[in-house]
Amino acid sequence: MAKIKSLDDLRVMKESFQSKINLREKGENPGSHVQIKVAMATCGIASGAKTVMEFMMEELEKRGIESVVTQTGCMGYCYAEPTIEVKLPGQEPVVFGYVDTKKADEIIEKYIKNGELVEGIIPMNYETIDN
Amino acid sequence: MRDLSLHILDIIQNSVAANASLIEISIHEDVEKDLLKITIKDNGKGMSKEFVKIATDPYTTSRTTRKVGLGIPLLKQNAERTGGSLSITSELGKGTILEATFIPSNIDCLSLGDIAGVIALTVSGNPLINFIYNHNINGNLYTFNTKEVKEILEGISIAEPSVCRYLKEMIQSNLEEIQIGTFGYKT
Ligand SMILES: Nc1ncnc2c1ncn2[C@@H]1O[C@H](COP(=O)(O)OP(=O)(O)O)[C@@H](O)[C@H]1O
Ligand code: FES
Ligand SMILES: [Mg+2]
């Protein structure tokens, strides 16, 4: 069994978190982080939003991309869940649908790293049932 | 939903949508009584008595993006299938308490799933909200409070991926210590 981790250990870990942040902030574009929101509505969760969120957090960190991944509620795209919103620094947010880990990988490599468009973008303000 | 941790992840979103600033998640596993109880309590905007009555109805939602709400009815169905139940107590302007009970020995009872992962993702994914998580297994209690975590972290955001990963490991190791899995839950 793994050693039990306590809040005291968290205190000890703090330095390593901070040094990671420092390292990142000395990187190419300090302070200009990518913002990602994962839709955590019932349909999103049922179709794998948790896995997508975990993948995003892990991979963006591994690949050294400064980013913040948070949750958001229903974005209204039931038919295309899981959905994520990606906002590159200084740009309008873009929503991607049918995101699994494979798609998420493609979004990181093409859209986030190079600004290339990838399939699966949902036009914003598209109303699913009210129209 | 594949397991109970995903239901919990979903129900927490209702509290987030209700603008709660504090959300308390309690799980009580009692082998002797053959009972599993999940309670989610928030200080969000609450619901009227009338609305609570219909909230377990699959045709109720206050969202405008889809016509039916599903989260609560699905959880209710999964609780009742085991012989358990779901109840909601709420007051407008005060908050809401949702309680679901399950009979773990029932063959239809879902597994608990990756609860440590769900809690870590939820607290990191909603950095402005405070969470308390209590997990009681046969009288052994583990409590996790983001207020304490945030105090220790000082300037470092709880949304940091490395923090999220650490919190998941911390919660998991503590749950193992109080012997999560005594009901034979797969995690
Ligand atoms: N904790 C809560 N606080 C306030 N209102 C709530 C809460 N939980 C549920 N509700 C209300 O009940 C409705 C139905 O919830 P739910 O079954 O989860 O479906 P959905 O979240 O998709 O609308 C919500 O739209 C909301 O109006
Ligand atoms: S209800 Fe389906 S995405 Fe919101
Ligand atoms: Mg809901």
mmCIF file of C-alpha atoms and ligand atoms in Angstrom:
data_model
loop_
_atom_site.group_PDB
_atom_site.id
_atom_site.type_symbol
_atom_site.label_atom_id
_atom_site.label_comp_id
_atom_site.label_asym_id
_atom_site.label_seq_id
_atom_site.Cartn_x
_atom_site.Cartn_y
_atom_site.Cartn_z
ATOM 1 C CA MET A 1 0.000 0.000 0.000
ATOM 2 C CA ALA A 2 1.180 3.498 -0.824
ATOM 3 C CA LYS A 3 2.323 5.712 2.009
ATOM 4 C CA ILE A 4 -0.513 7.815 3.391
ATOM 5 C CA LYS A 5 -0.166 11.360 2.241
ATOM 6 C CA SER A 6 -1.130 14.116 4.633
ATOM 7 C CA LEU A 7 -1.504 17.875 4.536
ATOM 8 C CA ASP A 8 2.006 18.082 6.007
ATOM 9 C CA ASP A 9 3.326 16.316 2.939
ATOM 10 C CA LEU A 10 1.433 18.854 0.850
ATOM 11 C CA ARG A 11 3.357 21.589 2.634
ATOM 12 C CA VAL A 12 6.581 19.826 1.658
ATOM 13 C CA MET A 13 5.414 19.400 -1.950
ATOM 14 C CA LYS A 14 4.695 23.088 -2.280
ATOM 15 C CA GLU A 15 8.231 23.917 -3.341
ATOM 16 C CA SER A 16 8.125 21.455 -6.198
ATOM 17 C CA PHE A 17 4.790 22.873 -7.410
ATOM 18 C CA GLN A 18 6.259 26.363 -7.231
ATOM 19 C CA SER A 19 9.412 25.423 -9.114
ATOM 20 C CA LYS A 20 7.302 23.881 -11.882
ATOM 21 C CA ILE A 21 5.356 27.110 -12.145
ATOM 22 C CA ASN A 22 8.563 29.161 -12.163
ATOM 23 C CA LEU A 23 10.024 26.998 -14.896
ATOM 24 C CA ARG A 24 6.915 27.431 -16.993
ATOM 25 C CA GLU A 25 6.850 31.165 -16.470
ATOM 26 C CA LYS A 26 10.398 31.411 -17.774
ATOM 27 C CA GLY A 27 9.205 29.634 -20.926
ATOM 28 C CA GLU A 28 8.524 31.115 -24.339
ATOM 29 C CA ASN A 29 5.295 32.958 -23.626
ATOM 30 C CA PRO A 30 5.091 33.643 -19.928
ATOM 31 C CA GLY A 31 1.658 34.471 -18.566
ATOM 32 C CA SER A 32 -0.108 33.639 -21.813
ATOM 33 C CA HIS A 33 -1.863 30.460 -20.883
ATOM 34 C CA VAL A 34 -4.403 28.409 -22.755
ATOM 35 C CA GLN A 35 -7.781 28.232 -20.995
ATOM 36 C CA ILE A 36 -9.794 25.054 -21.306
ATOM 37 C CA LYS A 37 -13.256 24.407 -19.961
ATOM 38 C CA VAL A 38 -14.684 20.913 -19.945
ATOM 39 C CA ALA A 39 -18.500 20.737 -19.984
ATOM 40 C CA MET A 40 -19.555 18.628 -17.007
ATOM 41 C CA ALA A 41 -23.290 18.321 -17.602
ATOM 42 C CA THR A 42 -25.059 14.989 -17.169
ATOM 43 C CA CYS A 43 -24.688 14.108 -20.858
ATOM 44 C CA GLY A 44 -21.052 15.151 -20.864
ATOM 45 C CA ILE A 45 -20.184 13.039 -17.835
ATOM 46 C CA ALA A 46 -22.119 10.056 -19.180
ATOM 47 C CA SER A 47 -20.152 10.227 -22.407
ATOM 48 C CA GLY A 48 -16.678 10.514 -20.885
ATOM 49 C CA ALA A 49 -16.009 14.128 -19.863
ATOM 50 C CA LYS A 50 -14.087 13.053 -16.753
ATOM 51 C CA THR A 51 -11.595 11.024 -18.790
ATOM 52 C CA VAL A 52 -11.180 13.919 -21.214
ATOM 53 C CA MET A 53 -10.546 16.380 -18.394
ATOM 54 C CA GLU A 54 -7.941 14.114 -16.791
ATOM 55 C CA PHE A 55 -6.252 13.583 -20.146
ATOM 56 C CA MET A 56 -6.143 17.315 -20.864
ATOM 57 C CA MET A 57 -4.675 18.219 -17.487
ATOM 58 C CA GLU A 58 -2.033 15.515 -17.661
ATOM 59 C CA GLU A 59 -0.997 15.918 -21.265
ATOM 60 C CA LEU A 60 -0.861 19.713 -21.330
ATOM 61 C CA GLU A 61 1.433 19.603 -18.330
ATOM 62 C CA LYS A 62 3.590 16.825 -19.808
ATOM 63 C CA ARG A 63 3.900 18.692 -23.078
ATOM 64 C CA GLY A 64 4.866 21.874 -21.256
ATOM 65 C CA ILE A 65 1.910 23.991 -22.348
ATOM 66 C CA GLU A 66 0.889 26.625 -19.852
ATOM 67 C CA SER A 67 -2.787 26.088 -19.309
ATOM 68 C CA VAL A 68 -5.675 26.133 -16.886
ATOM 69 C CA VAL A 69 -8.272 23.388 -17.186
ATOM 70 C CA THR A 70 -11.537 24.001 -15.364
ATOM 71 C CA GLN A 71 -15.069 22.629 -15.396
ATOM 72 C CA THR A 72 -18.147 24.327 -16.691
ATOM 73 C CA GLY A 73 -21.798 23.369 -16.663
ATOM 74 C CA CYS A 74 -24.055 22.486 -19.523
ATOM 75 C CA MET A 75 -23.069 24.325 -22.694
ATOM 76 C CA GLY A 76 -26.147 23.021 -24.476
ATOM 77 C CA TYR A 77 -24.482 20.739 -26.997
ATOM 78 C CA CYS A 78 -25.959 17.450 -25.763
ATOM 79 C CA TYR A 79 -25.712 15.841 -29.162
ATOM 80 C CA ALA A 80 -21.963 16.443 -29.341
ATOM 81 C CA GLU A 81 -20.800 15.589 -25.807
ATOM 82 C CA PRO A 82 -18.178 15.521 -24.481
ATOM 83 C CA THR A 83 -17.487 19.111 -25.447
ATOM 84 C CA ILE A 84 -14.633 21.392 -24.463
ATOM 85 C CA GLU A 85 -14.044 25.087 -24.921
ATOM 86 C CA VAL A 86 -10.510 26.129 -25.803
ATOM 87 C CA LYS A 87 -9.345 29.704 -25.565
ATOM 88 C CA LEU A 88 -5.911 30.498 -26.947
ATOM 89 C CA PRO A 89 -4.299 33.692 -25.611
ATOM 90 C CA GLY A 90 -5.747 36.740 -27.328
ATOM 91 C CA GLN A 91 -8.275 34.769 -29.344
ATOM 92 C CA GLU A 92 -11.974 34.021 -29.265
ATOM 93 C CA PRO A 93 -12.912 30.741 -27.539
ATOM 94 C CA VAL A 94 -13.645 27.751 -29.750
ATOM 95 C CA VAL A 95 -15.886 24.805 -28.795
ATOM 96 C CA PHE A 96 -15.012 21.284 -29.898
ATOM 97 C CA GLY A 97 -17.508 18.428 -29.836
ATOM 98 C CA TYR A 98 -17.271 14.623 -29.677
ATOM 99 C CA VAL A 99 -13.989 14.897 -27.792
ATOM 100 C CA ASP A 100 -12.386 11.633 -26.729
ATOM 101 C CA THR A 101 -8.729 11.226 -25.797
ATOM 102 C CA LYS A 102 -7.753 10.797 -29.450
ATOM 103 C CA LYS A 103 -9.512 14.001 -30.447
ATOM 104 C CA ALA A 104 -8.084 15.757 -27.390
ATOM 105 C CA ASP A 105 -4.599 14.735 -28.488
ATOM 106 C CA GLU A 106 -5.245 16.154 -31.944
ATOM 107 C CA ILE A 107 -6.589 19.403 -30.463
ATOM 108 C CA ILE A 108 -3.411 19.803 -28.399
ATOM 109 C CA GLU A 109 -1.016 18.985 -31.212
ATOM 110 C CA LYS A 110 -2.716 20.902 -34.015
ATOM 111 C CA TYR A 111 -4.921 23.634 -32.592
ATOM 112 C CA ILE A 112 -3.245 24.520 -29.317
ATOM 113 C CA LYS A 113 0.352 24.142 -30.445
ATOM 114 C CA ASN A 114 0.051 25.437 -34.017
ATOM 115 C CA GLY A 115 -3.273 27.233 -34.294
ATOM 116 C CA GLU A 116 -4.319 24.837 -37.088
ATOM 117 C CA LEU A 117 -8.027 24.145 -37.283
ATOM 118 C CA VAL A 118 -9.175 20.610 -36.630
ATOM 119 C CA GLU A 119 -12.495 18.965 -37.330
ATOM 120 C CA GLY A 120 -15.236 18.996 -34.746
ATOM 121 C CA ILE A 121 -15.613 22.718 -34.089
ATOM 122 C CA ILE A 122 -19.125 23.643 -33.053
ATOM 123 C CA PRO A 123 -20.309 26.989 -34.338
ATOM 124 C CA MET A 124 -20.911 29.218 -31.328
ATOM 125 C CA ASN A 125 -24.433 30.332 -30.481
ATOM 126 C CA TYR A 126 -25.761 27.327 -32.270
ATOM 127 C CA GLU A 127 -29.017 26.638 -30.415
ATOM 128 C CA THR A 128 -29.740 22.960 -30.059
ATOM 129 C CA ILE A 129 -33.441 22.887 -29.318
ATOM 130 C CA ASP A 130 -34.666 26.424 -29.045
ATOM 131 C CA ASN A 131 -34.428 26.950 -32.788
ATOM 132 C CA MET B 1 -23.750 6.574 -15.370
ATOM 133 C CA ARG B 2 -21.132 3.900 -15.073
ATOM 134 C CA ASP B 3 -20.546 4.268 -11.346
ATOM 135 C CA LEU B 4 -21.533 6.275 -8.285
ATOM 136 C CA SER B 5 -18.531 8.613 -8.424
ATOM 137 C CA LEU B 6 -19.770 9.874 -11.809
ATOM 138 C CA HIS B 7 -23.235 10.463 -10.333
ATOM 139 C CA ILE B 8 -21.561 12.464 -7.564
ATOM 140 C CA LEU B 9 -19.590 14.465 -10.142
ATOM 141 C CA ASP B 10 -22.896 15.214 -11.882
ATOM 142 C CA ILE B 11 -24.895 16.147 -8.772
ATOM 143 C CA ILE B 12 -22.111 18.517 -7.664
ATOM 144 C CA GLN B 13 -22.654 20.422 -10.926
ATOM 145 C CA ASN B 14 -26.175 21.258 -9.755
ATOM 146 C CA SER B 15 -24.706 22.899 -6.654
ATOM 147 C CA VAL B 16 -22.163 24.736 -8.793
ATOM 148 C CA ALA B 17 -24.956 25.931 -11.100
ATOM 149 C CA ALA B 18 -26.883 27.092 -8.015
ATOM 150 C CA ASN B 19 -23.935 29.412 -7.213
ATOM 151 C CA ALA B 20 -22.897 27.603 -4.055
ATOM 152 C CA SER B 21 -19.703 28.832 -2.410
ATOM 153 C CA LEU B 22 -19.446 25.776 -0.166
ATOM 154 C CA ILE B 23 -20.291 22.211 -1.170
ATOM 155 C CA GLU B 24 -20.079 19.315 1.241
ATOM 156 C CA ILE B 25 -19.925 15.747 -0.034
ATOM 157 C CA SER B 26 -20.384 12.971 2.502
ATOM 158 C CA ILE B 27 -20.186 9.254 1.867
ATOM 159 C CA HIS B 28 -21.032 6.805 4.585
ATOM 160 C CA GLU B 29 -20.410 3.104 4.086
ATOM 161 C CA ASP B 30 -21.761 0.804 6.771
ATOM 162 C CA VAL B 31 -21.110 -2.869 6.144
ATOM 163 C CA GLU B 32 -23.045 -4.071 9.172
ATOM 164 C CA LYS B 33 -26.194 -2.184 8.205
ATOM 165 C CA ASP B 34 -25.563 -2.980 4.530
ATOM 166 C CA LEU B 35 -26.027 0.673 3.742
ATOM 167 C CA LEU B 36 -24.290 3.244 1.607
ATOM 168 C CA LYS B 37 -25.358 6.852 1.957
ATOM 169 C CA ILE B 38 -24.278 9.744 -0.244
ATOM 170 C CA THR B 39 -25.100 13.286 0.857
ATOM 171 C CA ILE B 40 -24.416 16.445 -1.119
ATOM 172 C CA LYS B 41 -25.112 19.667 0.681
ATOM 173 C CA ASP B 42 -24.691 23.179 -0.668
ATOM 174 C CA ASN B 43 -25.339 26.791 0.267
ATOM 175 C CA GLY B 44 -26.571 27.699 -3.200
ATOM 176 C CA LYS B 45 -29.784 29.383 -4.208
ATOM 177 C CA GLY B 46 -32.043 26.488 -3.220
ATOM 178 C CA MET B 47 -35.434 25.465 -4.566
ATOM 179 C CA SER B 48 -38.996 26.119 -3.518
ATOM 180 C CA LYS B 49 -40.999 23.290 -1.913
ATOM 181 C CA GLU B 50 -42.988 22.905 -5.110
ATOM 182 C CA PHE B 51 -39.862 22.686 -7.214
ATOM 183 C CA VAL B 52 -38.283 20.066 -4.952
ATOM 184 C CA LYS B 53 -41.359 17.891 -5.459
ATOM 185 C CA ILE B 54 -40.956 17.895 -9.190
ATOM 186 C CA ALA B 55 -37.136 17.870 -9.322
ATOM 187 C CA THR B 56 -37.055 14.088 -9.206
ATOM 188 C CA ASP B 57 -39.354 14.049 -12.204
ATOM 189 C CA PRO B 58 -37.368 13.496 -15.418
ATOM 190 C CA TYR B 59 -39.144 16.378 -17.093
ATOM 191 C CA THR B 60 -37.898 19.067 -14.763
ATOM 192 C CA THR B 61 -35.036 21.396 -15.526
ATOM 193 C CA SER B 62 -34.446 25.112 -15.192
ATOM 194 C CA ARG B 63 -31.938 25.008 -18.009
ATOM 195 C CA THR B 64 -33.052 26.394 -21.342
ATOM 196 C CA THR B 65 -30.639 24.353 -23.427
ATOM 197 C CA ARG B 66 -32.393 21.025 -23.111
ATOM 198 C CA LYS B 67 -35.986 20.427 -22.166
ATOM 199 C CA VAL B 68 -35.549 17.681 -19.597
ATOM 200 C CA GLY B 69 -33.354 17.304 -16.532
ATOM 201 C CA LEU B 70 -31.824 13.882 -16.105
ATOM 202 C CA GLY B 71 -29.231 13.973 -13.362
ATOM 203 C CA ILE B 72 -31.472 13.588 -10.305
ATOM 204 C CA PRO B 73 -33.949 11.101 -11.860
ATOM 205 C CA LEU B 74 -31.072 8.863 -13.017
ATOM 206 C CA LEU B 75 -29.531 8.810 -9.559
ATOM 207 C CA LYS B 76 -32.928 8.179 -7.992
ATOM 208 C CA GLN B 77 -33.544 5.261 -10.304
ATOM 209 C CA ASN B 78 -30.153 3.731 -9.515
ATOM 210 C CA ALA B 79 -30.748 4.138 -5.766
ATOM 211 C CA GLU B 80 -34.238 2.644 -5.883
ATOM 212 C CA ARG B 81 -33.123 -0.304 -7.987
ATOM 213 C CA THR B 82 -31.033 -1.447 -5.016
ATOM 214 C CA GLY B 83 -33.864 -0.901 -2.530
ATOM 215 C CA GLY B 84 -32.537 2.512 -1.511
ATOM 216 C CA SER B 85 -34.020 5.955 -2.016
ATOM 217 C CA LEU B 86 -33.347 9.588 -2.830
ATOM 218 C CA SER B 87 -34.564 12.653 -0.995
ATOM 219 C CA ILE B 88 -34.033 16.380 -1.344
ATOM 220 C CA THR B 89 -34.410 19.043 1.318
ATOM 221 C CA SER B 90 -34.077 22.583 0.098
ATOM 222 C CA GLU B 91 -34.856 26.125 1.032
ATOM 223 C CA LEU B 92 -34.831 29.115 -1.291
ATOM 224 C CA GLY B 93 -31.887 31.374 -0.555
ATOM 225 C CA LYS B 94 -30.376 28.892 1.890
ATOM 226 C CA GLY B 95 -29.273 25.798 0.055
ATOM 227 C CA THR B 96 -29.990 22.202 -0.712
ATOM 228 C CA ILE B 97 -29.304 18.784 0.759
ATOM 229 C CA LEU B 98 -29.584 15.782 -1.502
ATOM 230 C CA GLU B 99 -29.345 12.357 0.062
ATOM 231 C CA ALA B 100 -29.230 9.037 -1.773
ATOM 232 C CA THR B 101 -29.089 5.633 -0.100
ATOM 233 C CA PHE B 102 -28.091 2.321 -1.612
ATOM 234 C CA ILE B 103 -28.123 -1.282 -0.468
ATOM 235 C CA PRO B 104 -24.594 -2.396 -1.432
ATOM 236 C CA SER B 105 -25.314 -6.121 -1.330
ATOM 237 C CA ASN B 106 -27.969 -5.701 -4.008
ATOM 238 C CA ILE B 107 -26.748 -7.004 -7.338
ATOM 239 C CA ASP B 108 -27.915 -3.806 -9.059
ATOM 240 C CA CYS B 109 -25.786 -1.558 -6.861
ATOM 241 C CA LEU B 110 -23.258 0.376 -8.935
ATOM 242 C CA SER B 111 -19.631 0.386 -7.833
ATOM 243 C CA LEU B 112 -18.284 3.512 -6.212
ATOM 244 C CA GLY B 113 -15.701 4.087 -8.924
ATOM 245 C CA ASP B 114 -12.807 6.527 -8.851
ATOM 246 C CA ILE B 115 -14.053 8.762 -6.050
ATOM 247 C CA ALA B 116 -10.583 10.170 -5.250
ATOM 248 C CA GLY B 117 -10.208 11.212 -8.894
ATOM 249 C CA VAL B 118 -13.656 12.805 -8.985
ATOM 250 C CA ILE B 119 -13.018 14.842 -5.833
ATOM 251 C CA ALA B 120 -9.593 15.995 -7.062
ATOM 252 C CA LEU B 121 -10.940 16.987 -10.487
ATOM 253 C CA THR B 122 -13.877 18.784 -8.936
ATOM 254 C CA VAL B 123 -11.884 20.849 -6.454
ATOM 255 C CA SER B 124 -9.266 21.743 -9.086
ATOM 256 C CA GLY B 125 -11.907 22.367 -11.737
ATOM 257 C CA ASN B 126 -13.824 24.810 -9.533
ATOM 258 C CA PRO B 127 -11.017 26.740 -7.835
ATOM 259 C CA LEU B 128 -13.295 29.475 -6.472
ATOM 260 C CA ILE B 129 -15.602 27.104 -4.591
ATOM 261 C CA ASN B 130 -14.790 25.505 -1.257
ATOM 262 C CA PHE B 131 -15.423 21.800 -0.780
ATOM 263 C CA ILE B 132 -15.570 19.519 2.219
ATOM 264 C CA TYR B 133 -15.460 15.780 1.612
ATOM 265 C CA ASN B 134 -16.187 13.302 4.390
ATOM 266 C CA HIS B 135 -15.837 9.603 3.813
ATOM 267 C CA ASN B 136 -16.842 7.324 6.644
ATOM 268 C CA ILE B 137 -16.204 3.609 6.299
ATOM 269 C CA ASN B 138 -17.527 1.561 9.211
ATOM 270 C CA GLY B 139 -16.898 4.385 11.665
ATOM 271 C CA ASN B 140 -13.478 5.382 10.313
ATOM 272 C CA LEU B 141 -13.634 8.902 8.980
ATOM 273 C CA TYR B 142 -11.493 10.724 6.456
ATOM 274 C CA THR B 143 -12.153 14.438 5.984
ATOM 275 C CA PHE B 144 -10.768 16.648 3.257
ATOM 276 C CA ASN B 145 -11.311 20.392 3.293
ATOM 277 C CA THR B 146 -10.173 22.674 0.462
ATOM 278 C CA LYS B 147 -9.976 25.603 2.864
ATOM 279 C CA GLU B 148 -7.048 23.926 4.622
ATOM 280 C CA VAL B 149 -5.484 22.933 1.307
ATOM 281 C CA LYS B 150 -5.736 26.471 -0.061
ATOM 282 C CA GLU B 151 -4.190 27.903 3.097
ATOM 283 C CA ILE B 152 -1.198 25.616 2.728
ATOM 284 C CA LEU B 153 -0.871 26.319 -0.986
ATOM 285 C CA GLU B 154 -0.881 30.091 -0.350
ATOM 286 C CA GLY B 155 -0.295 31.662 -3.778
ATOM 287 C CA ILE B 156 -0.341 28.406 -5.751
ATOM 288 C CA SER B 157 -3.662 27.700 -7.457
ATOM 289 C CA ILE B 158 -5.549 24.546 -6.564
ATOM 290 C CA ALA B 159 -6.208 24.297 -10.317
ATOM 291 C CA GLU B 160 -2.513 23.523 -10.993
ATOM 292 C CA PRO B 161 -2.322 20.067 -12.644
ATOM 293 C CA SER B 162 0.471 18.954 -10.319
ATOM 294 C CA VAL B 163 -1.643 19.969 -7.314
ATOM 295 C CA CYS B 164 -4.654 18.095 -8.704
ATOM 296 C CA ARG B 165 -2.559 14.968 -9.197
ATOM 297 C CA TYR B 166 -1.149 15.210 -5.694
ATOM 298 C CA LEU B 167 -4.593 15.705 -4.130
ATOM 299 C CA LYS B 168 -5.903 12.623 -5.911
ATOM 300 C CA GLU B 169 -3.035 10.542 -4.521
ATOM 301 C CA MET B 170 -3.505 12.042 -1.077
ATOM 302 C CA ILE B 171 -7.221 11.256 -1.003
ATOM 303 C CA GLN B 172 -6.721 7.772 -2.436
ATOM 304 C CA SER B 173 -4.049 6.829 0.114
ATOM 305 C CA ASN B 174 -6.235 8.029 2.966
ATOM 306 C CA LEU B 175 -9.237 6.107 1.661
ATOM 307 C CA GLU B 176 -7.110 2.991 1.471
ATOM 308 C CA GLU B 177 -6.102 3.601 5.058
ATOM 309 C CA ILE B 178 -9.744 3.587 6.171
ATOM 310 C CA GLN B 179 -10.183 0.519 3.995
ATOM 311 C CA ILE B 180 -12.127 1.635 1.049
ATOM 312 C CA GLY B 181 -13.248 -1.428 -0.839
ATOM 313 C CA THR B 182 -14.587 -3.363 2.122
ATOM 314 C CA PHE B 183 -17.821 -3.735 0.196
ATOM 315 C CA GLY B 184 -15.875 -5.149 -2.693
ATOM 316 C CA TYR B 185 -16.233 -1.995 -4.750
ATOM 317 C CA LYS B 186 -14.131 -1.904 -7.817
ATOM 318 C CA THR B 187 -12.236 1.338 -8.062
HETATM 319 N N1 LIG C 1 -28.458 21.882 -5.551
HETATM 320 C C1 LIG C 1 -29.418 22.510 -6.248
HETATM 321 N N2 LIG C 1 -29.722 23.806 -5.974
HETATM 322 C C2 LIG C 1 -30.693 24.449 -6.677
HETATM 323 N N3 LIG C 1 -31.418 23.884 -7.669
HETATM 324 C C3 LIG C 1 -31.165 22.602 -7.986
HETATM 325 C C4 LIG C 1 -30.159 21.850 -7.294
HETATM 326 N N4 LIG C 1 -30.137 20.595 -7.805
HETATM 327 C C5 LIG C 1 -31.074 20.574 -8.771
HETATM 328 N N5 LIG C 1 -31.690 21.775 -8.898
HETATM 329 C C6 LIG C 1 -32.774 22.106 -9.852
HETATM 330 O O1 LIG C 1 -33.336 20.898 -10.330
HETATM 331 C C7 LIG C 1 -33.244 20.832 -11.761
HETATM 332 C C8 LIG C 1 -33.048 19.412 -12.237
HETATM 333 O O2 LIG C 1 -31.764 18.906 -11.912
HETATM 334 P P1 LIG C 1 -31.148 17.702 -12.716
HETATM 335 O O3 LIG C 1 -32.052 16.531 -12.630
HETATM 336 O O4 LIG C 1 -29.748 17.501 -12.248
HETATM 337 O O5 LIG C 1 -31.163 18.167 -14.236
HETATM 338 P P2 LIG C 1 -30.310 19.349 -14.917
HETATM 339 O O6 LIG C 1 -29.169 19.674 -13.998
HETATM 340 O O7 LIG C 1 -29.820 18.728 -16.191
HETATM 341 O O8 LIG C 1 -31.263 20.471 -15.121
HETATM 342 C C9 LIG C 1 -32.109 21.778 -12.112
HETATM 343 O O9 LIG C 1 -32.250 22.291 -13.414
HETATM 344 C C10 LIG C 1 -32.241 22.853 -11.050
HETATM 345 O O10 LIG C 1 -33.227 23.805 -11.413
HETATM 346 S S1 FES C 2 -28.028 18.992 -21.151
HETATM 347 FE FE1 FES C 2 -26.780 17.989 -22.542
HETATM 348 S S2 FES C 2 -25.071 19.177 -22.697
HETATM 349 FE FE2 FES C 2 -26.332 20.202 -21.345
HETATM 350 MG MG MG C 3 -27.923 18.254 -13.076
#
